[in-house]
C-alpha cells in the first residue's frame, strides 16, 4: 500500500492488509487461549532460530523490500498466500490436526480458509485485469509469478514436512498444482 498509487489499487490492498493483521491477532489470541504465554515466546524463538522456518522467514523478508507494488502483490498475495493458506488450513489443520484430536483448532480457524477463498477472487481479478492490459504486462506478471511461487514452494517445503511429515512434499506439490491452475485461469502464461 505504501508504494502503490491509485485508490483503486491501494484501498482494497489496505483492507486486505488489515484482514491479514486480524488473522495474525486472532492466531495470537488462540495460541494464548490454548497454552501459556510462553508459547508465543517459543514461536518467536522458532521463527528466529529453528532451521525449518529460516527459508520461509528469508523469503518473507525478501518480499518486504521489493519496490514495485504490483510485484509485492504477486509475490505475497498470489504466490505465497496461495500456497500457505491451503497447505496450513486445509491440509494441516482440517485434514491432519483434526484427526489428531485438534478438532477445536479446526473449528476456531474455520473462517480463515473461507476468508482466503473470498480474497483470492479479488486477487485473481486484479491479476487478470493487469495481465489483460498488454502482452508486456502478461509476460512480466507471469515471470514474477513463476519466480515467487518457486521461491515460496521451496521456502514452505521444510514447514510442510514439519507439519505433515513424509506427506508434506506431496501435499505441497498438490497445492502448487492447484495454484498454477488458478494463475492460468487469471490469464498468466508459464
PDB file of C-alpha atoms in Angstrom:
ATOM      1  CA  UNK A   1       0.000   0.000   0.000  1.00  0.00           C
ATOM      2  CA  UNK A   2       2.781   2.439   0.852  1.00  0.00           C
ATOM      3  CA  UNK A   3       4.355   2.130  -2.610  1.00  0.00           C
ATOM      4  CA  UNK A   4       1.145   1.830  -4.606  1.00  0.00           C
ATOM      5  CA  UNK A   5      -0.613   4.582  -6.466  1.00  0.00           C
ATOM      6  CA  UNK A   6      -4.249   4.973  -7.283  1.00  0.00           C
ATOM      7  CA  UNK A   7      -7.028   4.363  -4.830  1.00  0.00           C
ATOM      8  CA  UNK A   8      -8.474   1.559  -6.950  1.00  0.00           C
ATOM      9  CA  UNK A   9      -5.389  -0.500  -6.054  1.00  0.00           C
ATOM     10  CA  UNK A  10      -4.264   0.842  -2.689  1.00  0.00           C
ATOM     11  CA  UNK A  11      -7.624   0.987  -0.876  1.00  0.00           C
ATOM     12  CA  UNK A  12      -8.534  -2.698  -1.326  1.00  0.00           C
ATOM     13  CA  UNK A  13      -4.900  -3.622  -0.675  1.00  0.00           C
ATOM     14  CA  UNK A  14      -5.104  -1.788   2.662  1.00  0.00           C
ATOM     15  CA  UNK A  15      -8.316  -3.618   3.564  1.00  0.00           C
ATOM     16  CA  UNK A  16      -6.596  -6.882   2.661  1.00  0.00           C
ATOM     17  CA  UNK A  17      -3.617  -5.966   4.849  1.00  0.00           C
ATOM     18  CA  UNK A  18      -5.931  -5.198   7.760  1.00  0.00           C
ATOM     19  CA  UNK A  19      -7.631  -8.565   7.297  1.00  0.00           C
ATOM     20  CA  UNK A  20      -4.216 -10.241   7.398  1.00  0.00           C
ATOM     21  CA  UNK A  21      -3.406  -8.346  10.576  1.00  0.00           C
ATOM     22  CA  UNK A  22      -6.699  -9.540  12.071  1.00  0.00           C
ATOM     23  CA  UNK A  23      -5.805 -13.148  11.213  1.00  0.00           C
ATOM     24  CA  UNK A  24      -2.427 -12.713  12.917  1.00  0.00           C
ATOM     25  CA  UNK A  25      -4.014 -11.210  16.031  1.00  0.00           C
ATOM     26  CA  UNK A  26      -6.591 -13.986  16.134  1.00  0.00           C
ATOM     27  CA  UNK A  27      -3.871 -16.649  15.916  1.00  0.00           C
ATOM     28  CA  UNK A  28      -2.010 -14.942  18.750  1.00  0.00           C
ATOM     29  CA  UNK A  29      -5.114 -14.961  20.941  1.00  0.00           C
ATOM     30  CA  UNK A  30      -5.801 -18.575  20.015  1.00  0.00           C
ATOM     31  CA  UNK A  31      -2.254 -19.514  20.991  1.00  0.00           C
ATOM     32  CA  UNK A  32      -2.657 -17.742  24.313  1.00  0.00           C
ATOM     33  CA  UNK A  33      -6.000 -19.445  24.962  1.00  0.00           C
ATOM     34  CA  UNK A  34      -4.663 -22.924  24.224  1.00  0.00           C
ATOM     35  CA  UNK A  35      -1.330 -22.555  26.013  1.00  0.00           C
ATOM     36  CA  UNK A  36       0.531 -20.275  28.378  1.00  0.00           C
ATOM     37  CA  UNK A  37       2.085 -17.013  27.129  1.00  0.00           C
ATOM     38  CA  UNK A  38       5.368 -18.881  26.841  1.00  0.00           C
ATOM     39  CA  UNK A  39       4.002 -20.459  23.645  1.00  0.00           C
ATOM     40  CA  UNK A  40       4.332 -17.090  21.917  1.00  0.00           C
ATOM     41  CA  UNK A  41       7.936 -16.768  23.034  1.00  0.00           C
ATOM     42  CA  UNK A  42       8.621 -20.316  21.816  1.00  0.00           C
ATOM     43  CA  UNK A  43       7.013 -19.490  18.464  1.00  0.00           C
ATOM     44  CA  UNK A  44       9.110 -16.339  18.114  1.00  0.00           C
ATOM     45  CA  UNK A  45      12.255 -18.287  19.002  1.00  0.00           C
ATOM     46  CA  UNK A  46      11.414 -20.924  16.382  1.00  0.00           C
ATOM     47  CA  UNK A  47      10.750 -18.214  13.774  1.00  0.00           C
ATOM     48  CA  UNK A  48      14.101 -16.606  14.516  1.00  0.00           C
ATOM     49  CA  UNK A  49      16.250 -19.700  15.118  1.00  0.00           C
ATOM     50  CA  UNK A  50      14.693 -23.026  14.046  1.00  0.00           C
ATOM     51  CA  UNK A  51      16.233 -24.209  10.774  1.00  0.00           C
ATOM     52  CA  UNK A  52      12.879 -25.376   9.381  1.00  0.00           C
ATOM     53  CA  UNK A  53      11.491 -21.830   9.471  1.00  0.00           C
ATOM     54  CA  UNK A  54      14.510 -19.949   8.095  1.00  0.00           C
ATOM     55  CA  UNK A  55      13.787 -20.396   4.358  1.00  0.00           C
ATOM     56  CA  UNK A  56      10.246 -19.041   4.854  1.00  0.00           C
ATOM     57  CA  UNK A  57      11.492 -16.213   7.057  1.00  0.00           C
ATOM     58  CA  UNK A  58      14.110 -15.257   4.454  1.00  0.00           C
ATOM     59  CA  UNK A  59      11.504 -15.383   1.661  1.00  0.00           C
ATOM     60  CA  UNK A  60       9.064 -13.165   3.584  1.00  0.00           C
ATOM     61  CA  UNK A  61      11.803 -10.659   4.431  1.00  0.00           C
ATOM     62  CA  UNK A  62      12.935 -10.567   0.796  1.00  0.00           C
ATOM     63  CA  UNK A  63       9.415  -9.724  -0.386  1.00  0.00           C
ATOM     64  CA  UNK A  64       9.162  -6.903   2.147  1.00  0.00           C
ATOM     65  CA  UNK A  65      11.908  -4.932   0.399  1.00  0.00           C
ATOM     66  CA  UNK A  66      10.588  -5.158  -3.161  1.00  0.00           C
ATOM     67  CA  UNK A  67       9.972  -1.715  -4.636  1.00  0.00           C
ATOM     68  CA  UNK A  68       7.319  -2.424  -7.264  1.00  0.00           C
ATOM     69  CA  UNK A  69       3.913  -2.558  -5.532  1.00  0.00           C
ATOM     70  CA  UNK A  70       2.458  -4.994  -8.065  1.00  0.00           C
ATOM     71  CA  UNK A  71       5.465  -7.296  -7.762  1.00  0.00           C
ATOM     72  CA  UNK A  72       4.882  -7.359  -3.981  1.00  0.00           C
ATOM     73  CA  UNK A  73       1.194  -8.050  -4.652  1.00  0.00           C
ATOM     74  CA  UNK A  74       2.044 -11.073  -6.823  1.00  0.00           C
ATOM     75  CA  UNK A  75       4.795 -12.346  -4.507  1.00  0.00           C
ATOM     76  CA  UNK A  76       2.816 -12.115  -1.272  1.00  0.00           C
ATOM     77  CA  UNK A  77      -0.866 -12.338  -2.116  1.00  0.00           C
ATOM     78  CA  UNK A  78      -0.879 -14.688  -5.086  1.00  0.00           C
ATOM     79  CA  UNK A  79       2.233 -16.862  -4.759  1.00  0.00           C
ATOM     80  CA  UNK A  80       2.909 -17.152  -1.017  1.00  0.00           C
ATOM     81  CA  UNK A  81      -0.634 -16.949   0.357  1.00  0.00           C
ATOM     82  CA  UNK A  82      -1.861 -19.120  -2.499  1.00  0.00           C
ATOM     83  CA  UNK A  83       0.350 -21.924  -1.197  1.00  0.00           C
ATOM     84  CA  UNK A  84       0.338 -21.160   2.518  1.00  0.00           C
ATOM     85  CA  UNK A  85      -3.384 -20.936   3.267  1.00  0.00           C
ATOM     86  CA  UNK A  86      -4.404 -24.236   1.596  1.00  0.00           C
ATOM     87  CA  UNK A  87      -1.333 -26.022   2.969  1.00  0.00           C
ATOM     88  CA  UNK A  88      -1.897 -24.947   6.566  1.00  0.00           C
ATOM     89  CA  UNK A  89      -5.643 -24.527   6.959  1.00  0.00           C
ATOM     90  CA  UNK A  90      -6.902 -27.245   4.628  1.00  0.00           C
ATOM     91  CA  UNK A  91      -4.249 -29.928   4.731  1.00  0.00           C
ATOM     92  CA  UNK A  92      -2.690 -29.425   8.163  1.00  0.00           C
ATOM     93  CA  UNK A  93      -5.472 -28.072  10.386  1.00  0.00           C
ATOM     94  CA  UNK A  94      -8.513 -29.699   8.776  1.00  0.00           C
ATOM     95  CA  UNK A  95      -7.078 -32.930   7.366  1.00  0.00           C
ATOM     96  CA  UNK A  96      -4.225 -33.690   9.781  1.00  0.00           C
ATOM     97  CA  UNK A  97      -4.637 -31.887  13.087  1.00  0.00           C
ATOM     98  CA  UNK A  98      -8.374 -32.546  13.361  1.00  0.00           C
ATOM     99  CA  UNK A  99      -7.676 -36.283  13.108  1.00  0.00           C
ATOM    100  CA  UNK A 100      -5.135 -35.978  15.922  1.00  0.00           C
ATOM    101  CA  UNK A 101      -7.700 -34.535  18.328  1.00  0.00           C
ATOM    102  CA  UNK A 102      -7.403 -30.926  17.203  1.00  0.00           C
ATOM    103  CA  UNK A 103     -10.992 -30.514  16.086  1.00  0.00           C
ATOM    104  CA  UNK A 104     -11.347 -27.396  18.247  1.00  0.00           C
ATOM    105  CA  UNK A 105      -8.496 -25.709  16.386  1.00  0.00           C
ATOM    106  CA  UNK A 106     -10.149 -26.597  13.088  1.00  0.00           C
ATOM    107  CA  UNK A 107     -13.439 -25.090  14.237  1.00  0.00           C
ATOM    108  CA  UNK A 108     -11.767 -21.979  15.652  1.00  0.00           C
ATOM    109  CA  UNK A 109      -9.863 -21.305  12.444  1.00  0.00           C
ATOM    110  CA  UNK A 110     -12.656 -22.214  10.008  1.00  0.00           C
ATOM    111  CA  UNK A 111     -13.129 -18.619   8.876  1.00  0.00           C
ATOM    112  CA  UNK A 112      -9.522 -18.264   7.701  1.00  0.00           C
ATOM    113  CA  UNK A 113      -9.739 -20.537   4.644  1.00  0.00           C
ATOM    114  CA  UNK A 114     -13.159 -19.039   3.911  1.00  0.00           C
ATOM    115  CA  UNK A 115     -11.622 -15.552   4.030  1.00  0.00           C
ATOM    116  CA  UNK A 116      -8.775 -16.737   1.799  1.00  0.00           C
ATOM    117  CA  UNK A 117     -11.252 -18.085  -0.768  1.00  0.00           C
ATOM    118  CA  UNK A 118     -13.052 -14.732  -0.821  1.00  0.00           C
ATOM    119  CA  UNK A 119      -9.864 -12.681  -1.046  1.00  0.00           C
ATOM    120  CA  UNK A 120      -8.494 -14.967  -3.774  1.00  0.00           C
ATOM    121  CA  UNK A 121     -11.322 -13.852  -6.054  1.00  0.00           C
ATOM    122  CA  UNK A 122     -10.220 -10.223  -5.646  1.00  0.00           C
ATOM    123  CA  UNK A 123      -6.538 -11.099  -6.108  1.00  0.00           C
ATOM    124  CA  UNK A 124      -7.290 -13.128  -9.241  1.00  0.00           C
ATOM    125  CA  UNK A 125      -9.456 -10.341 -10.679  1.00  0.00           C
ATOM    126  CA  UNK A 126      -6.673  -7.780 -10.165  1.00  0.00           C
ATOM    127  CA  UNK A 127      -4.080 -10.084 -11.750  1.00  0.00           C
ATOM    128  CA  UNK A 128      -6.418 -10.887 -14.641  1.00  0.00           C
ATOM    129  CA  UNK A 129      -7.114  -7.203 -15.366  1.00  0.00           C
ATOM    130  CA  UNK A 130      -3.435  -6.269 -15.222  1.00  0.00           C
ATOM    131  CA  UNK A 131      -2.344  -9.231 -17.375  1.00  0.00           C
ATOM    132  CA  UNK A 132      -5.023  -8.473 -19.972  1.00  0.00           C
ATOM    133  CA  UNK A 133      -3.846  -4.860 -20.283  1.00  0.00           C
ATOM    134  CA  UNK A 134      -0.975  -5.809 -22.601  1.00  0.00           C
ATOM    135  CA  UNK A 135       1.224  -8.707 -23.623  1.00  0.00           C
ATOM    136  CA  UNK A 136       4.143  -6.996 -21.871  1.00  0.00           C
ATOM    137  CA  UNK A 137       2.140  -6.950 -18.619  1.00  0.00           C
ATOM    138  CA  UNK A 138       1.171 -10.578 -19.024  1.00  0.00           C
ATOM    139  CA  UNK A 139       4.787 -11.594 -19.620  1.00  0.00           C
ATOM    140  CA  UNK A 140       6.098  -9.565 -16.680  1.00  0.00           C
ATOM    141  CA  UNK A 141       3.429 -10.740 -14.216  1.00  0.00           C
ATOM    142  CA  UNK A 142       3.774 -14.349 -15.380  1.00  0.00           C
ATOM    143  CA  UNK A 143       7.522 -14.131 -14.787  1.00  0.00           C
ATOM    144  CA  UNK A 144       7.018 -12.687 -11.330  1.00  0.00           C
ATOM    145  CA  UNK A 145       4.529 -15.392 -10.501  1.00  0.00           C
ATOM    146  CA  UNK A 146       6.856 -18.161 -11.659  1.00  0.00           C
ATOM    147  CA  UNK A 147       9.789 -16.730  -9.706  1.00  0.00           C
ATOM    148  CA  UNK A 148       7.907 -16.149  -6.471  1.00  0.00           C
ATOM    149  CA  UNK A 149       5.824 -19.316  -6.486  1.00  0.00           C
ATOM    150  CA  UNK A 150       9.016 -21.352  -6.964  1.00  0.00           C
ATOM    151  CA  UNK A 151      10.647 -19.485  -4.083  1.00  0.00           C
ATOM    152  CA  UNK A 152       7.561 -19.819  -1.871  1.00  0.00           C
ATOM    153  CA  UNK A 153       7.289 -23.538  -2.561  1.00  0.00           C
ATOM    154  CA  UNK A 154      10.953 -24.056  -1.671  1.00  0.00           C
ATOM    155  CA  UNK A 155      10.544 -21.935   1.475  1.00  0.00           C
ATOM    156  CA  UNK A 156       7.437 -23.841   2.558  1.00  0.00           C
ATOM    157  CA  UNK A 157       8.930 -27.307   1.945  1.00  0.00           C
ATOM    158  CA  UNK A 158      10.514 -27.604   5.429  1.00  0.00           C
ATOM    159  CA  UNK A 159       7.311 -26.275   7.028  1.00  0.00           C
ATOM    160  CA  UNK A 160       5.215 -28.809   5.092  1.00  0.00           C
ATOM    161  CA  UNK A 161       7.490 -31.598   6.292  1.00  0.00           C
ATOM    162  CA  UNK A 162       7.361 -30.302   9.861  1.00  0.00           C
ATOM    163  CA  UNK A 163       3.558 -30.161   9.745  1.00  0.00           C
ATOM    164  CA  UNK A 164       2.736 -33.250   7.695  1.00  0.00           C
ATOM    165  CA  UNK A 165       5.815 -35.443   7.932  1.00  0.00           C
ATOM    166  CA  UNK A 166       6.627 -37.610   4.936  1.00  0.00           C
ATOM    167  CA  UNK A 167       3.426 -36.489   3.152  1.00  0.00           C
ATOM    168  CA  UNK A 168       4.490 -32.823   3.285  1.00  0.00           C
ATOM    169  CA  UNK A 169       6.227 -32.659  -0.082  1.00  0.00           C
ATOM    170  CA  UNK A 170       3.397 -34.474  -1.857  1.00  0.00           C
ATOM    171  CA  UNK A 171       0.718 -32.245  -0.325  1.00  0.00           C
ATOM    172  CA  UNK A 172       2.695 -29.080  -1.096  1.00  0.00           C
ATOM    173  CA  UNK A 173       3.054 -30.186  -4.722  1.00  0.00           C
ATOM    174  CA  UNK A 174      -0.695 -30.790  -4.962  1.00  0.00           C
ATOM    175  CA  UNK A 175      -1.351 -27.298  -3.573  1.00  0.00           C
ATOM    176  CA  UNK A 176       1.120 -25.895  -6.116  1.00  0.00           C
ATOM    177  CA  UNK A 177      -0.655 -27.677  -8.967  1.00  0.00           C
ATOM    178  CA  UNK A 178      -3.971 -26.139  -7.888  1.00  0.00           C
ATOM    179  CA  UNK A 179      -2.408 -22.678  -7.580  1.00  0.00           C
ATOM    180  CA  UNK A 180      -0.813 -22.927 -11.023  1.00  0.00           C
ATOM    181  CA  UNK A 181      -4.242 -23.748 -12.485  1.00  0.00           C
ATOM    182  CA  UNK A 182      -5.698 -20.735 -10.658  1.00  0.00           C
ATOM    183  CA  UNK A 183      -2.941 -18.476 -12.052  1.00  0.00           C
ATOM    184  CA  UNK A 184      -3.534 -19.729 -15.591  1.00  0.00           C
ATOM    185  CA  UNK A 185      -7.250 -19.064 -15.202  1.00  0.00           C
ATOM    186  CA  UNK A 186      -6.317 -15.499 -14.192  1.00  0.00           C
ATOM    187  CA  UNK A 187      -4.543 -15.088 -17.517  1.00  0.00           C
ATOM    188  CA  UNK A 188      -0.933 -15.897 -16.682  1.00  0.00           C
ATOM    189  CA  UNK A 189       1.222 -17.977 -19.039  1.00  0.00           C
ATOM    190  CA  UNK A 190       4.172 -20.015 -17.847  1.00  0.00           C
TER     191      UNK A 190
END
